[in-house]
Coordinates of C-alpha atoms in Angstrom, one line a residue:
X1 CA 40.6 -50.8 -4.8
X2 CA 40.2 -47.7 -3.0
X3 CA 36.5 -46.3 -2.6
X4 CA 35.7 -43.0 -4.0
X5 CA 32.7 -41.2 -4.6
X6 CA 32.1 -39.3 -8.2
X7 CA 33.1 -35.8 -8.3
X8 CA 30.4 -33.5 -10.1
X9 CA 31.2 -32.6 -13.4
X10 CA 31.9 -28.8 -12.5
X11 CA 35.1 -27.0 -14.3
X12 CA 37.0 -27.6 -10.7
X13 CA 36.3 -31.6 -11.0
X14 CA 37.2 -31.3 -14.7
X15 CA 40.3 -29.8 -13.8
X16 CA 41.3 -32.0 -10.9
X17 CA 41.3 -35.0 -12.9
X18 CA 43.2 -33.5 -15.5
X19 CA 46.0 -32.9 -13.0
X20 CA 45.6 -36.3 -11.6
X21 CA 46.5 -37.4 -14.9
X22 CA 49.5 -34.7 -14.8
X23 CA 50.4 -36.5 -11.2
X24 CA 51.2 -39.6 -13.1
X25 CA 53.0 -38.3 -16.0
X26 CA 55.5 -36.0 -14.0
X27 CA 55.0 -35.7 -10.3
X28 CA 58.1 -33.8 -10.2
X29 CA 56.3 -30.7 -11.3
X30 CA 54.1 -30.1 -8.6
X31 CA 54.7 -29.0 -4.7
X32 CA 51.9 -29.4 -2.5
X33 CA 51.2 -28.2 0.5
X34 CA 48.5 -29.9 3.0
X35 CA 48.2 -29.8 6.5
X36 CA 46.1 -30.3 10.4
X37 CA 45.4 -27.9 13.0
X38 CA 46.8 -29.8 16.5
X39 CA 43.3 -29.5 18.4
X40 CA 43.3 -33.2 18.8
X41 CA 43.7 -36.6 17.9
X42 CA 43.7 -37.7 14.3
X43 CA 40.8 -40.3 13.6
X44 CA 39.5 -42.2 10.6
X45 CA 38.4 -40.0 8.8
X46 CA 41.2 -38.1 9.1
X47 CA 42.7 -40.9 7.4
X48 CA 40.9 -41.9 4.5
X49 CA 39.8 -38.5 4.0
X50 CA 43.3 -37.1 3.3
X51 CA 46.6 -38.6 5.2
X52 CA 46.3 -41.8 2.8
X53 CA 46.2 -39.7 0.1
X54 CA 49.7 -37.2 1.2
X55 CA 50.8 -41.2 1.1
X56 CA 50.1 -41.4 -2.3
X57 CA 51.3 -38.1 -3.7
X58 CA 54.7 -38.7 -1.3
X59 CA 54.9 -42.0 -3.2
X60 CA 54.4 -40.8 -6.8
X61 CA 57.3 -38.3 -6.2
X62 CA 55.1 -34.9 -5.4
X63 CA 57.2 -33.1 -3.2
X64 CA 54.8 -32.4 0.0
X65 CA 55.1 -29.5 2.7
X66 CA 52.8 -31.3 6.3
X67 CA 51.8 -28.2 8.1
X68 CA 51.4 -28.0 11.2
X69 CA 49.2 -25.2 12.0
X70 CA 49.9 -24.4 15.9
X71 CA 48.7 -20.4 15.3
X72 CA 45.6 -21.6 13.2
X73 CA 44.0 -23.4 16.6
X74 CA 43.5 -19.8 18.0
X75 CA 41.3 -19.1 15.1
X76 CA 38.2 -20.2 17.5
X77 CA 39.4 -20.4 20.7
X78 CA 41.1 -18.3 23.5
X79 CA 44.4 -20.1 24.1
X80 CA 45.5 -23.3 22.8
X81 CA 45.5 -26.1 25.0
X82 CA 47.7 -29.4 25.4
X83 CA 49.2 -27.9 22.4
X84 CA 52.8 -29.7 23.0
X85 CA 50.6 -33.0 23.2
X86 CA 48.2 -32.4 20.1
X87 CA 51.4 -31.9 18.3
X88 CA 53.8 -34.6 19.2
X89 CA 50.0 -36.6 18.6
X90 CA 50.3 -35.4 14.9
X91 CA 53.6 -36.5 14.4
X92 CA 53.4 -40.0 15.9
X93 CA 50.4 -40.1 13.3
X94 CA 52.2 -38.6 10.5
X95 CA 54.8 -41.6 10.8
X96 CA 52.4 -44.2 11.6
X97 CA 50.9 -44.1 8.2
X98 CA 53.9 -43.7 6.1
X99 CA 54.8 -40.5 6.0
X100 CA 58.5 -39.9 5.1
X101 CA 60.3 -36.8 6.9
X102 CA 62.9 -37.9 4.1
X103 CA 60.6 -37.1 1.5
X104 CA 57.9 -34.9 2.4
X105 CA 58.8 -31.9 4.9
X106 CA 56.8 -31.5 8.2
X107 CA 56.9 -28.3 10.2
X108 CA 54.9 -26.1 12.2
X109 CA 53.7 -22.2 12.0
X110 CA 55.5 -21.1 15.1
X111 CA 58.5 -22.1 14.1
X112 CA 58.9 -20.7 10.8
X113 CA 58.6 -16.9 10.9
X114 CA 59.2 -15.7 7.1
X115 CA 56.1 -17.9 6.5
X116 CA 54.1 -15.5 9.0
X117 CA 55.9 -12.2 8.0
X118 CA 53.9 -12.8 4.4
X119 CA 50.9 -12.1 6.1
X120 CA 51.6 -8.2 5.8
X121 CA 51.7 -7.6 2.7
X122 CA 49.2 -10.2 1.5
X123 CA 46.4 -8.5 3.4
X124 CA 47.5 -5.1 1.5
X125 CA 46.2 -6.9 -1.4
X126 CA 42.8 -8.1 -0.4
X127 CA 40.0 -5.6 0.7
X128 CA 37.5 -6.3 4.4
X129 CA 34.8 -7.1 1.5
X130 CA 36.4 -9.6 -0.1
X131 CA 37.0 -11.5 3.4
X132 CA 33.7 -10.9 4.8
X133 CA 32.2 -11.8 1.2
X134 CA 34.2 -16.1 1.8
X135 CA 31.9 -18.7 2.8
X136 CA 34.4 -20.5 4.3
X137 CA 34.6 -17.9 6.9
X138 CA 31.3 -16.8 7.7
X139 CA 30.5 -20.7 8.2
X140 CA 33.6 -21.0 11.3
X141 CA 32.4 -17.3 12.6
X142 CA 29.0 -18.8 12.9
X143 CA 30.6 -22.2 15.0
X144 CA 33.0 -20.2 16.6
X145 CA 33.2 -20.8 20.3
X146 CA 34.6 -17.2 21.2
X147 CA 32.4 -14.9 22.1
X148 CA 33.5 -12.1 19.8
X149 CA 35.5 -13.1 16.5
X150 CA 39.2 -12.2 16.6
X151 CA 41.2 -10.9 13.8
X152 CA 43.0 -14.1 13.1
X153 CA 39.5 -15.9 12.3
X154 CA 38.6 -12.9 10.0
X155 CA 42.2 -13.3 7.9
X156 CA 42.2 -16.8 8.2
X157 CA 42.4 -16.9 4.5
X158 CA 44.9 -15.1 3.9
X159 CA 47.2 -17.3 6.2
X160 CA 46.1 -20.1 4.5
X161 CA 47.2 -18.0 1.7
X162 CA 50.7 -17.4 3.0
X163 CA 50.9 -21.0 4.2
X164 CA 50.7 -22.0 0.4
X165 CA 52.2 -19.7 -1.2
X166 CA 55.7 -19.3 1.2
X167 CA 56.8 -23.1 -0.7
X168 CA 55.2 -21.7 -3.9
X169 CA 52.9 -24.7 -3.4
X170 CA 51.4 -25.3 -6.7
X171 CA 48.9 -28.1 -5.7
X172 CA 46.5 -28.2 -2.7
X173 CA 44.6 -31.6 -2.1
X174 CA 41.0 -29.6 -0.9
X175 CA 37.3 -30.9 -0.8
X176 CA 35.1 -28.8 -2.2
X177 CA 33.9 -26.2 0.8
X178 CA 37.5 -25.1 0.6
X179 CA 37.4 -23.8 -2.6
X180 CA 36.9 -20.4 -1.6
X181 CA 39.7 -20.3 0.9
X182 CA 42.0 -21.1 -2.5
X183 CA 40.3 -18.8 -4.6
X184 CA 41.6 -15.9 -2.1
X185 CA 45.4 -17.9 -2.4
X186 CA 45.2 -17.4 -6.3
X187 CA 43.8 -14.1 -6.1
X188 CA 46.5 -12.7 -3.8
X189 CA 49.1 -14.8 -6.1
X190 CA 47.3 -12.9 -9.2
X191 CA 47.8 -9.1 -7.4
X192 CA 51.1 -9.7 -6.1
X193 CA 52.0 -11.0 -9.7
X194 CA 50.3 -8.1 -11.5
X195 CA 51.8 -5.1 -8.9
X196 CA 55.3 -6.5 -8.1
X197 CA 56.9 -9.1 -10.4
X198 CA 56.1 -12.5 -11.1
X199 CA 56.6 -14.8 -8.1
X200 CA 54.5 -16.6 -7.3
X201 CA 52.3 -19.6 -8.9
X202 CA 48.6 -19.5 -8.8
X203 CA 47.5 -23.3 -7.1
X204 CA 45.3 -25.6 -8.4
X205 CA 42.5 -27.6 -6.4
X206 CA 43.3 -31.3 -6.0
X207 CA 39.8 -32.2 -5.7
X208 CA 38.8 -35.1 -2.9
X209 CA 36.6 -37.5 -3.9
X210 CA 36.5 -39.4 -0.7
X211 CA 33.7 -40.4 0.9
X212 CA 31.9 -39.0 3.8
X213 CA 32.1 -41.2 7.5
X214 CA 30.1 -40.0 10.1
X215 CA 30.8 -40.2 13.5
X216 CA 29.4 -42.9 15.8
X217 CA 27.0 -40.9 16.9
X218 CA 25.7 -40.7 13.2
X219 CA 26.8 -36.8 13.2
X220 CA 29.4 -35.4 11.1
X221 CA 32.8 -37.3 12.9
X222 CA 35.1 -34.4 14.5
X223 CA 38.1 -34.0 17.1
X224 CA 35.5 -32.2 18.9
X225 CA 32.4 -34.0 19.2
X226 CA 34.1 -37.4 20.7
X227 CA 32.4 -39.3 18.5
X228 CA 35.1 -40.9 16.1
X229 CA 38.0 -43.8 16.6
X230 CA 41.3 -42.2 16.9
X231 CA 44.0 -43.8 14.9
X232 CA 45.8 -44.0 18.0
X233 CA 43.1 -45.7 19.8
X234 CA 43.8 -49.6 20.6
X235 CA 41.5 -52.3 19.8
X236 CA 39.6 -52.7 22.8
X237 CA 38.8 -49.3 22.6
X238 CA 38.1 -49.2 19.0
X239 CA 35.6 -52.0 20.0
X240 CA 33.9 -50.2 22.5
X241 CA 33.4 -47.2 20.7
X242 CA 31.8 -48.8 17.3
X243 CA 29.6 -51.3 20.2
X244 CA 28.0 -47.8 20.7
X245 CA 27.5 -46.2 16.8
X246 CA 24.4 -45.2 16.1
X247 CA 22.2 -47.9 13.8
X248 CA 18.6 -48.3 13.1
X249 CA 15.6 -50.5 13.5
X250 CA 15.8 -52.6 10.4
X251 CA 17.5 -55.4 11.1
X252 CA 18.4 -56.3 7.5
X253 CA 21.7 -54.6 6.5
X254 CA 21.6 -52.8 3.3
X255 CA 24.1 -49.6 1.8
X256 CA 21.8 -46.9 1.5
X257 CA 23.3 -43.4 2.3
X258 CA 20.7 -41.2 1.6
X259 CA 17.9 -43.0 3.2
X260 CA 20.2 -44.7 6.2
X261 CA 23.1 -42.7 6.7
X262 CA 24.2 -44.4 10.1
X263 CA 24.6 -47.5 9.1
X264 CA 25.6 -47.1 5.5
X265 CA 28.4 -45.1 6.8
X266 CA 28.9 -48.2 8.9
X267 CA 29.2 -50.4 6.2
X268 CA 31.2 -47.9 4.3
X269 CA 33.8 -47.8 7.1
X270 CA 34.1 -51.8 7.0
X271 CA 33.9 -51.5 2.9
X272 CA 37.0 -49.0 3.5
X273 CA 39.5 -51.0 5.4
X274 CA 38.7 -54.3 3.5
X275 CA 39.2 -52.1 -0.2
X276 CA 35.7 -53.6 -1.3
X277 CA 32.5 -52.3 -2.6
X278 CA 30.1 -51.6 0.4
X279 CA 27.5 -52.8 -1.5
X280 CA 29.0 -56.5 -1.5
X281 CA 29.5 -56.1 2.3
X282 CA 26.4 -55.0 3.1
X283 CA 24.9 -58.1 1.4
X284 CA 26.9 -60.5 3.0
X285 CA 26.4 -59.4 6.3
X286 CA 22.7 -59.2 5.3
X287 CA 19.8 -60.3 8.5
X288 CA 23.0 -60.1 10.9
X289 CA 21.5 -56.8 12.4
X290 CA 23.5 -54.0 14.4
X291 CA 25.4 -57.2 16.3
X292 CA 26.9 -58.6 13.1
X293 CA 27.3 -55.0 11.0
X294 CA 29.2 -54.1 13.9
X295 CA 31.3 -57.1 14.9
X296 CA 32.2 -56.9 10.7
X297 CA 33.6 -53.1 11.3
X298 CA 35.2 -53.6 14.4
X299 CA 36.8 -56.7 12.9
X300 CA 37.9 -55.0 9.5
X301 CA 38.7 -51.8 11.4
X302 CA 41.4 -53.5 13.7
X303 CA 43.1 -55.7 11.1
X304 CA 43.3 -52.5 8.9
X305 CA 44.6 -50.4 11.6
X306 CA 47.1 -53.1 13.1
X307 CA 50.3 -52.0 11.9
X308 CA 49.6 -48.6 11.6
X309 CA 49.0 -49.2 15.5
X310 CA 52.2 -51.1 15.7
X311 CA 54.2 -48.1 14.2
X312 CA 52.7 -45.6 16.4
X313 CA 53.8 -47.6 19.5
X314 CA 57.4 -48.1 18.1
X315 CA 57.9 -44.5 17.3
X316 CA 56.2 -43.4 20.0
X317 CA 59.2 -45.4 21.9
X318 CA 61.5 -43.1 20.7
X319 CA 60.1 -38.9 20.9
X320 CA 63.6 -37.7 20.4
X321 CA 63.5 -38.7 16.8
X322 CA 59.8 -37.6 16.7
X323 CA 60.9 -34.1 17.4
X324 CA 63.7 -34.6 15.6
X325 CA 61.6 -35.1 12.6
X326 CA 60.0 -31.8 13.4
X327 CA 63.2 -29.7 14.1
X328 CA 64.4 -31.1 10.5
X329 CA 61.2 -29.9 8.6
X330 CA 61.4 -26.7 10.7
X331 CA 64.8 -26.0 9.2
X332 CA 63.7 -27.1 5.0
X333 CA 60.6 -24.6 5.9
X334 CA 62.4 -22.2 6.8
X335 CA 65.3 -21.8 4.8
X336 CA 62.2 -22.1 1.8
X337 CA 60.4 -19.3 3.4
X338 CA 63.5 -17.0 3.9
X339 CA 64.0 -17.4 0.3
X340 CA 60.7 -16.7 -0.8
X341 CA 60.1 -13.3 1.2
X342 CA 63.6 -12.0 0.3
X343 CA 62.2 -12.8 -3.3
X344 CA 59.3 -10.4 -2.1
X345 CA 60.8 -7.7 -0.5
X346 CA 62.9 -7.4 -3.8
X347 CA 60.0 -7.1 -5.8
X348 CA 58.4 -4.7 -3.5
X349 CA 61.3 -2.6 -3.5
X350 CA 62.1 -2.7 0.7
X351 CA 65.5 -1.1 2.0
X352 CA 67.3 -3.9 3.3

């Protein structure tokens, strides 16, 4: 079993599930196209969040595109640091959990310039309203930590957009905050359609339905905020950091998100790498307190993450294939990407 939580019946829930079903039927059709920003190490919720799930699409027979997105990390900061590390982290990752450079193509921004060359004429087709008017973006100006917003925050959408749109990605795994970050990928697919020729394909949402971990500090778990288990972290480590989660008072364990979010996200965590209902492991851990809730993570956590750890450590024995893996998906993107903007620049009508 693999723990979910119910979308809300909105059109964009409707219409995920309806694809899922599609996903079953013929996985063939769709190309999707997901990906991280290298500003550090992928954690657990990283991984039941979304990297089980490019597993699962991989393995029904979607054909995936893993960005890399090296340019995106200057979206709020000044320079990117230990970049060269962040990425070769991603990779090791990537591989760890299954991912299949056979299968699903894994490349990076800087390496790939047709991809970036799209950005031109895609922001001809948006207007400064329309940017400033996405949520998406006025939420990261507000956490920004530069002290003035660059022009790569302000089009961050219509990257994304290119990002997407350069493999004529049809499907994009999202949660629901990034709806409006797609919306701007289907409208510029729309206008580009409507002006030029027809192109491009206007993606769907894959909707997430997975559940919300915090971070051990009972915050929302980031890369930033050290407060999550790395999926490279050992298991002393791993350990150490859930000995110091945040819990509560009551001694009796119980799932309750609403009303105790630490420790139900606790329990949801164990509930998670065990693939049972958090309710039933709640109850058995019952009067053991913060001691036993966490010895039953810790526990579940490592046996979960075990070979995934053992993976990491093998590849991670070998970083000329790891970049090898990289240099491989850099060539696919590419040679995609040069085909798709000489498509463009024929419908725009440029002198070549």
């Amino acid at each position: 079993m693999t723990m979910t939580t119910d979308l809300p019946a909105t059109p964009a829930a409707r219409r995920s599930a309806e694809l899922e079903r599609q996903l079953t039927e013929d996985p063939g059709r769709f190309r999707v196209l997901t990906g991280d920003r290298p500003t550090g190490a992928l954690h657990l919720g990283h991984y039941f969040g979304t990297l089980h799930n490019r597993v699962r699409l991989q393995d029904l027979g979607v054909e995936v595109f893993v960005l890399v997105a090296d340019y995106q990390v200057l979206t709020d900061r000044d320079v990117a640091e230990r970049l060269t590390t962040h990425v070769e982290g991603l990779l090791l990752d990537y591989l760890a959990i299954g991912i299949d450079p056979a299968r699903t193509t894994v490349f990076n921004h800087s390496a790939v310039p047709a991809l970036n060359q799209l950005l031109l004429p895609f922001l001809s087709l948006v207007s400064v309203a329309e940017l400033g008017r996405n949520p998406t973006v006025k939420d990261e100006i507000a956490h920004s930590r530069q002290s003035a917003v660059s022009g790569l925050m302000y089009t961050y959408p219509v990257h994304q957009a290119a990002d997407i749109l350069f493999c004529k990605g049809n499907l994009v795994p999202v949660g629901q905050d990034q709806l409006p970050h797609l919306e701007i990928t289907r409208t510029i697919a729309r206008r580009f359609n409507e002006r030029y020729a027809d192109v491009f394909p206007e993606p769907d949402a894959l909707l997430s339905a997975a559940p919300l971990l915090l971070g051990t500090d009972a915050a929302k778990m980031s890369k930033s905020r050290n407060n999550a288990v790395a999926l490279g972290a050992d298991a002393d480590e791993t350990a150490r950091l859930i000995k110091g989660a945040t819990t509560d008072a009551d001694r009796h364990i119980t799932y309750d998100p609403e009303l105790r979010p630490a420790v139900s996200s606790l329990v949801l965590l164990a509930a998670l790498c065990l693939d049972r209902d958090p309710h039933e492991v709640a109850e058995e851990i019952g009067n053991g307190g913060a001691a036993g809730l966490k010895r039953t993570v810790t526990e579940a956590v490592n046996a979960r993450m075990a070979p995934i750890r053992a993976r990491r450590a093998e590849y991670a024995q070998d970083m000329g294939y790891v970049r090898d893996v990289l240099r491989a998906g850099n060539e696919r993107a590419n040679a995609v990407a040069e085909e798709t903007l000489q498509e463009v620049r024929e419908a725009m009508g440029m002198f070549r």
